[in-house]
Amino acid sequence: MRQTCLFRRRRLLGLTAAAALVPLAAPRLARAQAAGAWPSRGSVRLLAQFPPGGLVDTVGRLMAPALSQALGQTVVVENRAGAGGVIGTDHVAKQPADGYTLLISHASVHVFSAATMPNLPFHPVDDFTHIGLLVEAANVLLVRADSPFRTLDDYIAAARRRPVRYGSSGIGSAPHLLGAMMSHEARVPDLEHVPYRGSAPAMQDLMAGQIESMFDPITTNVQMMKEGTLRCLGVSAPARLPAFPDVPTFAEQGFPQLTSAQWLGLSGPRNLPAPVVERLTGLIPALTARPELRQRLEELQTLPRDTPVLGADFTALMREQIASWTAVARQFNIVVT
């Protein structure tokens, strides 16, 4: 009788302990089920951390329908702009790692802001799951069609005689650093930087004659270049672009340091579940190779690399570029506070 009571007591204690573990195990089980069935419980947010009409928004809205079709779930582009892309990027860093909030990651934030902003509210590498590089866009130096600067030599010669202004999408942006490098390499101290809150207001002032030039990614300027509204004095690609064979690269014109592109990638919060990462990583090469999407990307001169850069390779590329551009920012004392 005593043994029976003892057995019942032990069994009761065991059941009580097991019951106590249920609340702890339930969230883990729910997360595992959600990750395994992803994406089954609603639409996926694809966050663009810059305003509508810019490079990130344009590429995001091209990618979203193809991604929706591949995943079998609605993918919605959400713009959350501010602070040069930092606000939207920080928002994603702080979201649940469930695969329902993704980011069109951008070199402007993950490399150039990392190089120039010592007080970022997130770590550009460690606070994210970086899935893969999507596309790259060369930077260009633009002037109006009626500008007296017909070549880069004209531009530099004028800047040696008097101040010449160039606009950019903001302090510490890739266009800002490219202009600083050109000023240094060409020994033109009077190349004056005029920062804006994005490319669109800079373009408005360029067309209104408030500034003489502008460094910017080529993507959103292709049509105006083709129409002849804008003249391009140089491109940061390693070779001339097929759509603009008459536009020389900066390297051809004596500035090999100005060979860079702004990449866009796909990222999410840190610790995305492995099934989510594996599925998205597998989708990227096929996604960027879709004929209708590829055609539109070619029109925008914004293309994927021939060899996909995914997972650990994408993360390694990011770390390498952060180190390189941090050195440039320190050289020219470019700090964003």
mmCIF file of C-alpha atoms in Angstrom:
data_model
loop_
_atom_site.group_PDB
_atom_site.id
_atom_site.type_symbol
_atom_site.label_atom_id
_atom_site.label_comp_id
_atom_site.label_asym_id
_atom_site.label_seq_id
_atom_site.Cartn_x
_atom_site.Cartn_y
_atom_site.Cartn_z
ATOM 1 C CA MET A 1 0.000 0.000 0.000
ATOM 2 C CA ARG A 2 2.786 2.393 0.912
ATOM 3 C CA GLN A 3 4.625 1.556 -2.335
ATOM 4 C CA THR A 4 1.440 2.223 -4.331
ATOM 5 C CA CYS A 5 0.977 5.646 -2.713
ATOM 6 C CA LEU A 6 4.631 6.468 -3.334
ATOM 7 C CA PHE A 7 4.292 5.491 -6.994
ATOM 8 C CA ARG A 8 1.159 7.633 -7.379
ATOM 9 C CA ARG A 9 2.917 10.579 -5.733
ATOM 10 C CA ARG A 10 5.918 10.315 -8.052
ATOM 11 C CA ARG A 11 3.643 9.978 -11.063
ATOM 12 C CA LEU A 12 1.697 13.082 -9.975
ATOM 13 C CA LEU A 13 4.917 15.056 -9.539
ATOM 14 C CA GLY A 14 6.069 13.963 -12.992
ATOM 15 C CA LEU A 15 2.810 15.000 -14.609
ATOM 16 C CA THR A 16 2.920 18.349 -12.784
ATOM 17 C CA ALA A 17 6.477 19.002 -13.991
ATOM 18 C CA ALA A 18 5.549 18.049 -17.533
ATOM 19 C CA ALA A 19 2.533 20.357 -17.421
ATOM 20 C CA ALA A 20 4.753 23.197 -16.246
ATOM 21 C CA LEU A 21 6.931 22.770 -19.327
ATOM 22 C CA VAL A 22 4.017 23.046 -21.760
ATOM 23 C CA PRO A 23 3.842 26.901 -21.706
ATOM 24 C CA LEU A 24 7.578 27.020 -22.353
ATOM 25 C CA ALA A 25 7.469 24.505 -25.177
ATOM 26 C CA ALA A 26 4.363 25.893 -26.897
ATOM 27 C CA PRO A 27 5.967 29.054 -28.355
ATOM 28 C CA ARG A 28 8.928 27.039 -29.628
ATOM 29 C CA LEU A 29 6.584 24.528 -31.225
ATOM 30 C CA ALA A 30 4.516 27.308 -32.766
ATOM 31 C CA ARG A 31 7.636 28.948 -34.165
ATOM 32 C CA ALA A 32 8.850 25.660 -35.585
ATOM 33 C CA GLN A 33 5.462 24.966 -37.180
ATOM 34 C CA ALA A 34 5.297 28.498 -38.587
ATOM 35 C CA ALA A 35 8.794 28.231 -40.030
ATOM 36 C CA GLY A 36 8.123 24.802 -41.483
ATOM 37 C CA ALA A 37 4.934 25.962 -43.199
ATOM 38 C CA TRP A 38 6.336 29.300 -44.303
ATOM 39 C CA PRO A 39 4.782 31.339 -45.761
ATOM 40 C CA SER A 40 1.284 30.101 -44.923
ATOM 41 C CA ARG A 41 -0.199 32.511 -42.384
ATOM 42 C CA GLY A 42 -0.312 35.759 -44.339
ATOM 43 C CA SER A 43 1.471 38.088 -46.710
ATOM 44 C CA VAL A 44 5.199 38.747 -46.606
ATOM 45 C CA ARG A 45 6.367 42.347 -46.156
ATOM 46 C CA LEU A 46 9.257 43.401 -48.377
ATOM 47 C CA LEU A 47 10.522 46.608 -46.859
ATOM 48 C CA ALA A 48 12.020 49.425 -48.952
ATOM 49 C CA GLN A 49 13.876 51.836 -46.668
ATOM 50 C CA PHE A 50 13.825 54.713 -49.177
ATOM 51 C CA PRO A 51 10.943 56.754 -50.664
ATOM 52 C CA PRO A 52 8.923 55.637 -53.709
ATOM 53 C CA GLY A 53 10.546 56.185 -57.082
ATOM 54 C CA GLY A 54 14.154 55.540 -56.061
ATOM 55 C CA LEU A 55 16.461 52.604 -56.760
ATOM 56 C CA VAL A 56 15.319 50.408 -53.853
ATOM 57 C CA ASP A 57 11.620 51.026 -54.427
ATOM 58 C CA THR A 58 11.925 50.416 -58.174
ATOM 59 C CA VAL A 59 13.748 47.107 -57.805
ATOM 60 C CA GLY A 60 11.538 46.028 -54.892
ATOM 61 C CA ARG A 61 8.377 46.517 -56.943
ATOM 62 C CA LEU A 62 9.900 44.573 -59.819
ATOM 63 C CA MET A 63 10.882 41.695 -57.533
ATOM 64 C CA ALA A 64 7.699 41.487 -55.451
ATOM 65 C CA PRO A 65 5.343 39.950 -58.079
ATOM 66 C CA ALA A 66 7.927 37.355 -59.102
ATOM 67 C CA LEU A 67 8.629 36.520 -55.458
ATOM 68 C CA SER A 68 4.882 36.270 -54.780
ATOM 69 C CA GLN A 69 4.475 33.781 -57.597
ATOM 70 C CA ALA A 70 7.458 31.714 -56.497
ATOM 71 C CA LEU A 71 6.311 31.573 -52.849
ATOM 72 C CA GLY A 72 2.606 31.185 -53.528
ATOM 73 C CA GLN A 73 1.907 34.018 -51.099
ATOM 74 C CA THR A 74 1.354 37.758 -51.483
ATOM 75 C CA VAL A 75 4.497 39.874 -51.135
ATOM 76 C CA VAL A 76 3.766 43.511 -50.296
ATOM 77 C CA VAL A 77 6.325 46.291 -50.720
ATOM 78 C CA GLU A 78 6.278 48.722 -47.799
ATOM 79 C CA ASN A 79 8.176 52.019 -47.864
ATOM 80 C CA ARG A 80 9.591 53.115 -44.510
ATOM 81 C CA ALA A 81 12.010 55.931 -45.335
ATOM 82 C CA GLY A 82 14.091 58.260 -43.211
ATOM 83 C CA ALA A 83 17.640 58.973 -42.045
ATOM 84 C CA GLY A 84 19.190 57.763 -45.278
ATOM 85 C CA GLY A 85 17.568 54.344 -45.042
ATOM 86 C CA VAL A 86 18.549 53.766 -41.413
ATOM 87 C CA ILE A 87 15.001 53.961 -39.995
ATOM 88 C CA GLY A 88 13.555 51.254 -42.236
ATOM 89 C CA THR A 89 16.595 49.031 -41.888
ATOM 90 C CA ASP A 90 16.485 49.325 -38.101
ATOM 91 C CA HIS A 91 12.790 48.456 -38.176
ATOM 92 C CA VAL A 92 13.516 45.158 -39.914
ATOM 93 C CA ALA A 93 16.380 44.372 -37.532
ATOM 94 C CA LYS A 94 13.900 44.503 -34.638
ATOM 95 C CA GLN A 95 11.147 42.366 -36.218
ATOM 96 C CA PRO A 96 10.441 38.727 -35.312
ATOM 97 C CA ALA A 97 12.672 36.300 -37.179
ATOM 98 C CA ASP A 98 9.763 34.430 -38.765
ATOM 99 C CA GLY A 99 10.255 35.196 -42.467
ATOM 100 C CA TYR A 100 7.253 37.530 -42.747
ATOM 101 C CA THR A 101 9.332 40.724 -42.798
ATOM 102 C CA LEU A 102 12.173 40.913 -45.308
ATOM 103 C CA LEU A 103 14.388 43.781 -46.441
ATOM 104 C CA ILE A 104 15.728 44.978 -49.760
ATOM 105 C CA SER A 105 19.129 45.519 -48.197
ATOM 106 C CA HIS A 106 21.215 48.243 -49.791
ATOM 107 C CA ALA A 107 24.927 49.012 -49.882
ATOM 108 C CA SER A 108 24.003 52.614 -49.096
ATOM 109 C CA VAL A 109 23.041 51.537 -45.576
ATOM 110 C CA HIS A 110 24.885 48.280 -44.940
ATOM 111 C CA VAL A 111 28.205 49.549 -46.323
ATOM 112 C CA PHE A 112 28.304 53.332 -46.680
ATOM 113 C CA SER A 113 26.317 54.228 -43.562
ATOM 114 C CA ALA A 114 28.316 51.611 -41.685
ATOM 115 C CA ALA A 115 31.488 53.343 -42.872
ATOM 116 C CA THR A 116 30.402 56.860 -41.967
ATOM 117 C CA MET A 117 27.955 56.572 -39.035
ATOM 118 C CA PRO A 118 29.621 55.492 -35.779
ATOM 119 C CA ASN A 119 26.300 55.354 -33.908
ATOM 120 C CA LEU A 120 24.117 53.132 -36.064
ATOM 121 C CA PRO A 121 21.309 51.576 -33.988
ATOM 122 C CA PHE A 122 22.125 48.147 -35.414
ATOM 123 C CA HIS A 123 25.132 46.151 -36.558
ATOM 124 C CA PRO A 124 24.993 46.074 -40.370
ATOM 125 C CA VAL A 125 26.102 42.437 -40.541
ATOM 126 C CA ASP A 126 25.459 40.692 -37.232
ATOM 127 C CA ASP A 127 21.902 41.946 -36.663
ATOM 128 C CA PHE A 128 20.615 40.492 -39.944
ATOM 129 C CA THR A 129 20.341 37.282 -41.894
ATOM 130 C CA HIS A 130 21.847 38.229 -45.248
ATOM 131 C CA ILE A 131 20.401 35.889 -47.874
ATOM 132 C CA GLY A 132 21.914 37.032 -51.154
ATOM 133 C CA LEU A 133 22.844 39.799 -53.567
ATOM 134 C CA LEU A 134 20.092 40.601 -56.064
ATOM 135 C CA VAL A 135 21.407 43.259 -58.453
ATOM 136 C CA GLU A 136 24.053 45.944 -58.842
ATOM 137 C CA ALA A 137 23.817 49.425 -60.339
ATOM 138 C CA ALA A 138 26.740 51.565 -61.443
ATOM 139 C CA ASN A 139 26.996 55.188 -60.308
ATOM 140 C CA VAL A 140 27.130 57.982 -62.875
ATOM 141 C CA LEU A 141 28.110 61.660 -62.940
ATOM 142 C CA LEU A 142 25.270 63.613 -64.546
ATOM 143 C CA VAL A 143 24.848 67.139 -65.920
ATOM 144 C CA ARG A 144 22.006 68.724 -67.840
ATOM 145 C CA ALA A 145 21.980 68.422 -71.612
ATOM 146 C CA ASP A 146 22.569 72.185 -71.954
ATOM 147 C CA SER A 147 25.560 72.112 -69.589
ATOM 148 C CA PRO A 148 28.832 73.540 -70.895
ATOM 149 C CA PHE A 149 30.541 70.394 -69.549
ATOM 150 C CA ARG A 150 30.609 67.981 -72.451
ATOM 151 C CA THR A 151 33.330 65.752 -71.039
ATOM 152 C CA LEU A 152 34.814 64.927 -67.658
ATOM 153 C CA ASP A 153 37.892 66.932 -68.625
ATOM 154 C CA ASP A 154 35.669 69.993 -69.176
ATOM 155 C CA TYR A 155 34.093 69.446 -65.770
ATOM 156 C CA ILE A 156 37.392 69.126 -63.911
ATOM 157 C CA ALA A 157 38.963 72.080 -65.736
ATOM 158 C CA ALA A 158 36.013 74.290 -64.756
ATOM 159 C CA ALA A 159 36.196 73.100 -61.135
ATOM 160 C CA ARG A 160 39.841 74.180 -61.026
ATOM 161 C CA ARG A 161 38.821 77.705 -61.981
ATOM 162 C CA ARG A 162 35.740 78.134 -59.803
ATOM 163 C CA PRO A 163 33.550 76.155 -57.400
ATOM 164 C CA VAL A 164 31.390 73.498 -59.070
ATOM 165 C CA ARG A 165 28.610 71.853 -57.085
ATOM 166 C CA TYR A 166 27.579 68.212 -57.165
ATOM 167 C CA GLY A 167 24.450 66.866 -55.516
ATOM 168 C CA SER A 168 24.057 63.542 -53.768
ATOM 169 C CA SER A 169 21.401 61.578 -51.925
ATOM 170 C CA GLY A 170 22.949 62.555 -48.589
ATOM 171 C CA ILE A 171 26.044 62.940 -46.418
ATOM 172 C CA GLY A 172 27.963 59.682 -46.253
ATOM 173 C CA SER A 173 26.172 58.194 -49.267
ATOM 174 C CA ALA A 174 28.032 56.401 -52.049
ATOM 175 C CA PRO A 175 27.655 59.422 -54.393
ATOM 176 C CA HIS A 176 29.097 61.687 -51.689
ATOM 177 C CA LEU A 177 32.146 59.463 -51.217
ATOM 178 C CA LEU A 178 32.661 59.110 -54.962
ATOM 179 C CA GLY A 179 32.642 62.889 -55.334
ATOM 180 C CA ALA A 180 35.118 63.227 -52.470
ATOM 181 C CA MET A 181 37.418 60.693 -54.119
ATOM 182 C CA MET A 182 37.219 62.492 -57.462
ATOM 183 C CA SER A 183 37.947 65.845 -55.817
ATOM 184 C CA HIS A 184 41.022 64.332 -54.143
ATOM 185 C CA GLU A 185 42.327 62.393 -57.130
ATOM 186 C CA ALA A 186 41.787 65.275 -59.581
ATOM 187 C CA ARG A 187 43.227 67.776 -57.087
ATOM 188 C CA VAL A 188 40.092 69.880 -57.287
ATOM 189 C CA PRO A 189 39.384 71.248 -53.803
ATOM 190 C CA ASP A 190 36.535 73.427 -55.058
ATOM 191 C CA LEU A 191 34.300 70.498 -56.036
ATOM 192 C CA GLU A 192 31.518 71.356 -53.603
ATOM 193 C CA HIS A 193 29.225 68.700 -52.163
ATOM 194 C CA VAL A 194 25.517 69.555 -51.780
ATOM 195 C CA PRO A 195 23.657 66.828 -49.864
ATOM 196 C CA TYR A 196 19.931 66.150 -50.252
ATOM 197 C CA ARG A 197 17.410 63.877 -48.599
ATOM 198 C CA GLY A 198 17.336 61.443 -51.483
ATOM 199 C CA SER A 199 18.034 61.481 -55.202
ATOM 200 C CA ALA A 200 14.707 62.979 -56.287
ATOM 201 C CA PRO A 201 15.168 66.436 -54.696
ATOM 202 C CA ALA A 202 18.757 66.540 -55.940
ATOM 203 C CA MET A 203 17.535 65.851 -59.473
ATOM 204 C CA GLN A 204 14.947 68.607 -59.167
ATOM 205 C CA ASP A 205 17.650 71.110 -58.285
ATOM 206 C CA LEU A 206 19.924 69.842 -61.046
ATOM 207 C CA MET A 207 17.203 70.369 -63.652
ATOM 208 C CA ALA A 208 16.389 73.779 -62.146
ATOM 209 C CA GLY A 209 20.024 74.884 -62.392
ATOM 210 C CA GLN A 210 20.595 75.133 -58.634
ATOM 211 C CA ILE A 211 23.532 72.703 -58.893
ATOM 212 C CA GLU A 212 25.748 71.905 -61.855
ATOM 213 C CA SER A 213 26.067 68.124 -61.473
ATOM 214 C CA MET A 214 24.994 65.065 -59.572
ATOM 215 C CA PHE A 215 26.406 61.652 -58.683
ATOM 216 C CA ASP A 216 23.664 59.014 -58.627
ATOM 217 C CA PRO A 217 22.957 55.330 -59.404
ATOM 218 C CA ILE A 218 22.130 54.884 -63.063
ATOM 219 C CA THR A 219 18.859 52.995 -62.517
ATOM 220 C CA THR A 220 16.412 55.863 -62.196
ATOM 221 C CA ASN A 221 18.227 58.040 -64.754
ATOM 222 C CA VAL A 222 18.339 55.703 -67.748
ATOM 223 C CA GLN A 223 15.297 57.159 -69.494
ATOM 224 C CA MET A 224 16.455 60.765 -69.182
ATOM 225 C CA MET A 225 19.887 59.763 -70.454
ATOM 226 C CA LYS A 226 18.346 58.041 -73.471
ATOM 227 C CA GLU A 227 16.096 61.009 -74.162
ATOM 228 C CA GLY A 228 19.077 63.358 -74.035
ATOM 229 C CA THR A 229 17.742 65.352 -71.076
ATOM 230 C CA LEU A 230 20.820 64.376 -69.077
ATOM 231 C CA ARG A 231 24.420 63.995 -70.176
ATOM 232 C CA CYS A 232 26.561 61.397 -68.456
ATOM 233 C CA LEU A 233 30.241 62.274 -68.028
ATOM 234 C CA GLY A 234 31.357 58.954 -66.576
ATOM 235 C CA VAL A 235 30.201 55.631 -65.191
ATOM 236 C CA SER A 236 31.656 53.674 -62.265
ATOM 237 C CA ALA A 237 31.270 50.285 -63.950
ATOM 238 C CA PRO A 238 34.440 48.295 -64.776
ATOM 239 C CA ALA A 239 33.508 48.421 -68.485
ATOM 240 C CA ARG A 240 31.294 50.576 -70.671
ATOM 241 C CA LEU A 241 27.598 49.801 -70.444
ATOM 242 C CA PRO A 242 26.107 48.187 -73.581
ATOM 243 C CA ALA A 243 23.182 50.624 -73.547
ATOM 244 C CA PHE A 244 25.570 53.630 -73.467
ATOM 245 C CA PRO A 245 28.677 52.635 -75.418
ATOM 246 C CA ASP A 246 29.722 56.271 -75.903
ATOM 247 C CA VAL A 247 29.934 56.957 -72.155
ATOM 248 C CA PRO A 248 33.466 56.230 -70.889
ATOM 249 C CA THR A 249 34.117 54.707 -67.500
ATOM 250 C CA PHE A 250 35.823 56.742 -64.799
ATOM 251 C CA ALA A 251 38.734 54.289 -64.955
ATOM 252 C CA GLU A 252 39.242 55.052 -68.659
ATOM 253 C CA GLN A 253 39.463 58.729 -67.779
ATOM 254 C CA GLY A 254 42.161 58.330 -65.170
ATOM 255 C CA PHE A 255 40.137 57.469 -62.054
ATOM 256 C CA PRO A 256 40.445 53.706 -61.433
ATOM 257 C CA GLN A 257 39.474 54.222 -57.776
ATOM 258 C CA LEU A 258 35.987 55.226 -58.920
ATOM 259 C CA THR A 259 35.010 51.713 -59.928
ATOM 260 C CA SER A 260 32.137 50.689 -57.704
ATOM 261 C CA ALA A 261 28.528 49.658 -57.838
ATOM 262 C CA GLN A 262 25.655 49.943 -55.432
ATOM 263 C CA TRP A 263 24.233 46.505 -54.760
ATOM 264 C CA LEU A 264 20.793 45.547 -53.557
ATOM 265 C CA GLY A 265 20.266 42.310 -51.691
ATOM 266 C CA LEU A 266 17.682 40.313 -49.802
ATOM 267 C CA SER A 267 17.992 40.175 -46.016
ATOM 268 C CA GLY A 268 15.918 39.571 -42.924
ATOM 269 C CA PRO A 269 16.206 39.834 -39.156
ATOM 270 C CA ARG A 270 18.953 37.901 -37.398
ATOM 271 C CA ASN A 271 18.342 34.168 -36.868
ATOM 272 C CA LEU A 272 15.820 33.540 -39.625
ATOM 273 C CA PRO A 273 14.801 29.859 -39.503
ATOM 274 C CA ALA A 274 16.963 27.625 -41.685
ATOM 275 C CA PRO A 275 14.028 26.422 -43.872
ATOM 276 C CA VAL A 276 13.156 30.040 -44.708
ATOM 277 C CA VAL A 277 16.759 30.919 -45.549
ATOM 278 C CA GLU A 278 17.236 27.794 -47.660
ATOM 279 C CA ARG A 279 14.095 28.446 -49.661
ATOM 280 C CA LEU A 280 14.892 32.095 -50.335
ATOM 281 C CA THR A 281 18.530 31.359 -51.164
ATOM 282 C CA GLY A 282 17.420 28.770 -53.691
ATOM 283 C CA LEU A 283 14.978 31.210 -55.272
ATOM 284 C CA ILE A 284 17.333 34.132 -55.914
ATOM 285 C CA PRO A 285 19.190 32.818 -59.013
ATOM 286 C CA ALA A 286 15.961 31.708 -60.694
ATOM 287 C CA LEU A 287 14.181 34.880 -59.662
ATOM 288 C CA THR A 288 16.715 37.254 -61.211
ATOM 289 C CA ALA A 289 16.907 35.081 -64.352
ATOM 290 C CA ARG A 290 13.181 35.241 -65.154
ATOM 291 C CA PRO A 291 12.952 36.555 -68.768
ATOM 292 C CA GLU A 292 10.396 39.289 -68.093
ATOM 293 C CA LEU A 293 12.251 40.478 -64.984
ATOM 294 C CA ARG A 294 15.660 40.227 -66.651
ATOM 295 C CA GLN A 295 14.461 42.326 -69.572
ATOM 296 C CA ARG A 296 13.262 45.095 -67.285
ATOM 297 C CA LEU A 297 16.484 44.999 -65.230
ATOM 298 C CA GLU A 298 18.523 45.275 -68.428
ATOM 299 C CA GLU A 299 16.488 48.320 -69.420
ATOM 300 C CA LEU A 300 17.410 49.873 -66.069
ATOM 301 C CA GLN A 301 21.080 48.814 -66.382
ATOM 302 C CA THR A 302 20.721 47.123 -62.990
ATOM 303 C CA LEU A 303 21.691 43.455 -63.196
ATOM 304 C CA PRO A 304 22.638 40.444 -61.078
ATOM 305 C CA ARG A 305 26.198 39.170 -61.119
ATOM 306 C CA ASP A 306 27.013 36.335 -63.519
ATOM 307 C CA THR A 307 27.857 34.163 -60.503
ATOM 308 C CA PRO A 308 25.295 34.466 -57.679
ATOM 309 C CA VAL A 309 26.602 35.830 -54.366
ATOM 310 C CA LEU A 310 24.628 34.047 -51.661
ATOM 311 C CA GLY A 311 24.673 33.389 -47.940
ATOM 312 C CA ALA A 312 28.145 33.423 -46.402
ATOM 313 C CA ASP A 313 29.676 34.832 -49.598
ATOM 314 C CA PHE A 314 27.262 37.777 -49.492
ATOM 315 C CA THR A 315 28.110 38.414 -45.845
ATOM 316 C CA ALA A 316 31.846 38.232 -46.576
ATOM 317 C CA LEU A 317 31.469 40.721 -49.452
ATOM 318 C CA MET A 318 29.669 43.091 -47.108
ATOM 319 C CA ARG A 319 32.381 42.909 -44.437
ATOM 320 C CA GLU A 320 35.098 43.496 -47.052
ATOM 321 C CA GLN A 321 33.337 46.559 -48.476
ATOM 322 C CA ILE A 322 32.654 48.023 -45.038
ATOM 323 C CA ALA A 323 36.378 47.833 -44.232
ATOM 324 C CA SER A 324 37.342 49.409 -47.573
ATOM 325 C CA TRP A 325 34.886 52.313 -47.447
ATOM 326 C CA THR A 326 35.533 52.958 -43.768
ATOM 327 C CA ALA A 327 39.135 53.670 -44.754
ATOM 328 C CA VAL A 328 37.929 56.104 -47.448
ATOM 329 C CA ALA A 329 35.577 57.867 -45.030
ATOM 330 C CA ARG A 330 38.392 58.298 -42.499
ATOM 331 C CA GLN A 331 40.727 59.588 -45.193
ATOM 332 C CA PHE A 332 38.286 62.388 -46.071
ATOM 333 C CA ASN A 333 36.971 62.836 -42.517
ATOM 334 C CA ILE A 334 33.385 62.042 -43.526
ATOM 335 C CA VAL A 335 31.403 61.328 -40.375
ATOM 336 C CA VAL A 336 27.635 61.377 -39.984
ATOM 337 C CA THR A 337 26.450 62.101 -36.446
#
